[in-house]
Amino acid sequence: QVQLVESGGGLVQAGESLRLSCAVSGLTFRDYAMGWFRQAPGKEREFVAAISWTGGITNYADSVKGRFAIFRDNAKNTVYLRMNSLKPEDTAVYYCAADRESRRFGVRGLMTEYAYWGQGTQVTVSS
């Protein structure tokens, strides 16, 4: 059974930083691309960042480029999202997800490419 468990969310002020973690079990973590998505109240879930199974390719939404960084630690079966210079518009529930296909070439932000999802962690940024 594949499980993804996010942690690290919380309430911060604008300009501050947070690091989200997602611990994965039940699949060979090192073979799968991983992504982060978010959903704000009243809005659809949207892509934030993704990292290839090799770790060598990353992809970011334009809204977070230069502020967020995704990275992975295969020894810990964990993917991280470092979020700097947070803005109120970053407020959302953040979800990590694992690709449905092992060793996919490249990474994109398509939700349909991700088969496994965590329960989400709330990030709230006050102005």
PDB file of C-alpha atoms in Angstrom, residues 36-48 89-95 111 117 119-123:
ATOM      1  CA  TRP A  36       3.815  19.175  -5.136  1.00  0.00           C
ATOM      2  CA  PHE A  37       0.398  20.676  -5.785  1.00  0.00           C
ATOM      3  CA  ARG A  38      -1.760  23.099  -3.834  1.00  0.00           C
ATOM      4  CA  GLN A  39      -5.388  24.019  -3.485  1.00  0.00           C
ATOM      5  CA  ALA A  40      -6.610  27.324  -2.130  1.00  0.00           C
ATOM      6  CA  PRO A  41     -10.158  27.786  -0.827  1.00  0.00           C
ATOM      7  CA  GLY A  42     -12.623  28.034  -3.684  1.00  0.00           C
ATOM      8  CA  LYS A  43      -9.986  27.240  -6.299  1.00  0.00           C
ATOM      9  CA  GLU A  44      -8.928  24.185  -8.234  1.00  0.00           C
ATOM     10  CA  ARG A  45      -5.847  22.220  -7.326  1.00  0.00           C
ATOM     11  CA  GLU A  46      -2.800  23.532  -9.159  1.00  0.00           C
ATOM     12  CA  PHE A  47       0.718  22.423  -9.904  1.00  0.00           C
ATOM     13  CA  VAL A  48       3.541  23.863  -7.817  1.00  0.00           C
ATOM     14  CA  GLU A  89      -1.470  34.156  -2.166  1.00  0.00           C
ATOM     15  CA  ASP A  90       0.587  31.054  -1.331  1.00  0.00           C
ATOM     16  CA  THR A  91      -2.008  30.153   1.302  1.00  0.00           C
ATOM     17  CA  ALA A  92      -3.378  26.713   0.436  1.00  0.00           C
ATOM     18  CA  VAL A  93      -3.403  23.061   1.331  1.00  0.00           C
ATOM     19  CA  TYR A  94      -0.243  21.553  -0.140  1.00  0.00           C
ATOM     20  CA  TYR A  95      -0.261  17.992  -1.444  1.00  0.00           C
ATOM     21  CA  MET A 111      -2.155  15.934 -12.273  1.00  0.00           C
ATOM     22  CA  TRP A 117      -1.491  11.494  -3.168  1.00  0.00           C
ATOM     23  CA  GLN A 119      -3.602  13.986   2.691  1.00  0.00           C
ATOM     24  CA  GLY A 120      -2.241  17.526   2.470  1.00  0.00           C
ATOM     25  CA  THR A 121      -0.759  20.045   4.862  1.00  0.00           C
ATOM     26  CA  GLN A 122      -2.112  23.551   5.442  1.00  0.00           C
ATOM     27  CA  VAL A 123       0.071  26.563   4.740  1.00  0.00           C
TER      28      VAL A 123
END
